[in-house]
Short mmCIF file of C-alpha atoms and ligand atoms in Angstrom, two decimals:
data_model
loop_
_atom_site.label_atom_id
_atom_site.label_comp_id
_atom_site.label_asym_id
_atom_site.label_seq_id
_atom_site.Cartn_x
_atom_site.Cartn_y
_atom_site.Cartn_z
CA UNK A 1 5.28 1.87 -29.21
CA UNK A 2 3.47 2.18 -26.50
CA UNK A 3 3.05 0.20 -23.39
CA UNK A 4 0.64 -0.29 -19.89
CA UNK A 5 2.53 -0.97 -17.14
CA UNK A 6 1.05 -2.16 -13.71
CA UNK A 7 2.89 -0.77 -10.61
CA UNK A 8 2.24 -2.36 -7.06
CA UNK A 9 1.85 -0.53 -4.02
CA UNK A 10 5.86 -0.15 -3.19
CA UNK A 11 6.37 1.11 -6.69
CA UNK A 12 7.42 -1.93 -8.52
CA UNK A 13 6.51 -2.94 -12.22
CA UNK A 14 4.63 -6.47 -12.02
CA UNK A 15 3.40 -6.39 -15.85
CA UNK A 16 3.36 -4.75 -18.95
CA UNK A 17 1.41 -5.01 -22.12
CA UNK A 18 1.18 -3.62 -25.24
CA UNK A 19 -1.55 -0.55 -25.95
CA UNK A 20 -2.44 -1.69 -29.33
CA UNK A 21 -3.44 -4.82 -27.36
CA UNK A 22 -6.01 -3.87 -25.30
CA UNK A 23 -9.95 -3.52 -26.12
CA UNK A 24 -9.91 -0.43 -24.44
CA UNK A 25 -6.97 2.00 -24.78
CA UNK A 26 -7.55 3.19 -20.67
CA UNK A 27 -6.40 2.86 -17.33
CA UNK A 28 -9.67 0.67 -16.81
CA UNK A 29 -8.82 -1.64 -20.13
CA UNK A 30 -5.13 -2.07 -18.91
CA UNK A 31 -6.54 -2.74 -15.32
CA UNK A 32 -8.76 -4.99 -16.72
CA UNK A 33 -6.06 -6.99 -19.02
CA UNK A 34 -3.98 -7.79 -16.19
CA UNK A 35 -6.90 -8.19 -13.36
CA UNK A 36 -10.00 -9.86 -15.24
CA UNK A 37 -12.18 -9.88 -11.65
CA UNK A 38 -14.26 -6.39 -11.05
CA UNK A 39 -14.26 -6.57 -7.20
CA UNK A 40 -10.92 -7.42 -7.13
CA UNK A 41 -9.56 -4.06 -9.38
CA UNK A 42 -11.97 -2.20 -7.29
CA UNK A 43 -9.74 -3.37 -4.01
CA UNK A 44 -6.42 -2.76 -5.83
CA UNK A 45 -7.39 0.55 -6.91
CA UNK A 46 -8.53 2.01 -3.37
CA UNK A 47 -5.13 0.05 -2.03
CA UNK A 48 -2.54 1.86 -4.00
CA UNK A 49 -2.21 -0.39 -7.30
CA UNK A 50 -1.62 1.73 -10.51
CA UNK A 51 -1.44 1.20 -13.88
CA UNK A 52 0.64 3.91 -16.30
CA UNK A 53 0.81 4.51 -20.07
CA UNK A 54 4.53 4.87 -21.26
CA UNK A 55 6.60 4.92 -24.34
CA UNK A 56 9.17 2.69 -24.64
CA UNK A 57 11.96 4.89 -23.27
CA UNK A 58 10.09 4.83 -20.29
CA UNK A 59 9.04 1.21 -20.47
CA UNK A 60 12.86 0.51 -20.53
CA UNK A 61 14.15 2.89 -17.62
CA UNK A 62 10.79 2.09 -15.25
CA UNK A 63 9.77 -1.17 -15.82
CA UNK A 64 12.51 -3.27 -17.31
CA UNK A 65 14.61 -3.51 -14.10
CA UNK A 66 11.45 -4.42 -12.24
CA UNK A 67 10.98 -7.11 -14.79
CA UNK A 68 13.96 -8.48 -14.60
CA UNK A 69 13.94 -8.75 -10.91
CA UNK A 70 16.88 -5.90 -10.88
CA UNK A 71 15.08 -3.19 -9.05
CA UNK A 72 15.87 -1.40 -6.16
CA UNK A 73 12.36 -2.64 -4.98
CA UNK A 74 12.92 -5.96 -5.08
CA UNK A 75 16.56 -5.07 -3.23
CA UNK A 76 14.70 -3.26 -0.47
CA UNK A 77 12.46 -6.28 -0.12
CA UNK A 78 14.98 -8.82 0.20
ZN1 ZN B 101 11.07 -2.75 -9.10
#
């Protein structure tokens, strides 16, 4: 199983979607799934937002703590 994850400029994963769910299995397709508005996507791409394709093991390691609010990124912010 493969996922796309959405990573904010602080390195925290804010969302994920199944790769098979996307119309276009690419960085662009993933970004469009999270952010339908194109000007917003251009802004985000220029300001450190990233989208990465990960397998289940990597999803569990990198995305799950963030999505549960249990990662080091949020502890630094709080
Ligand atoms: Zn995080």
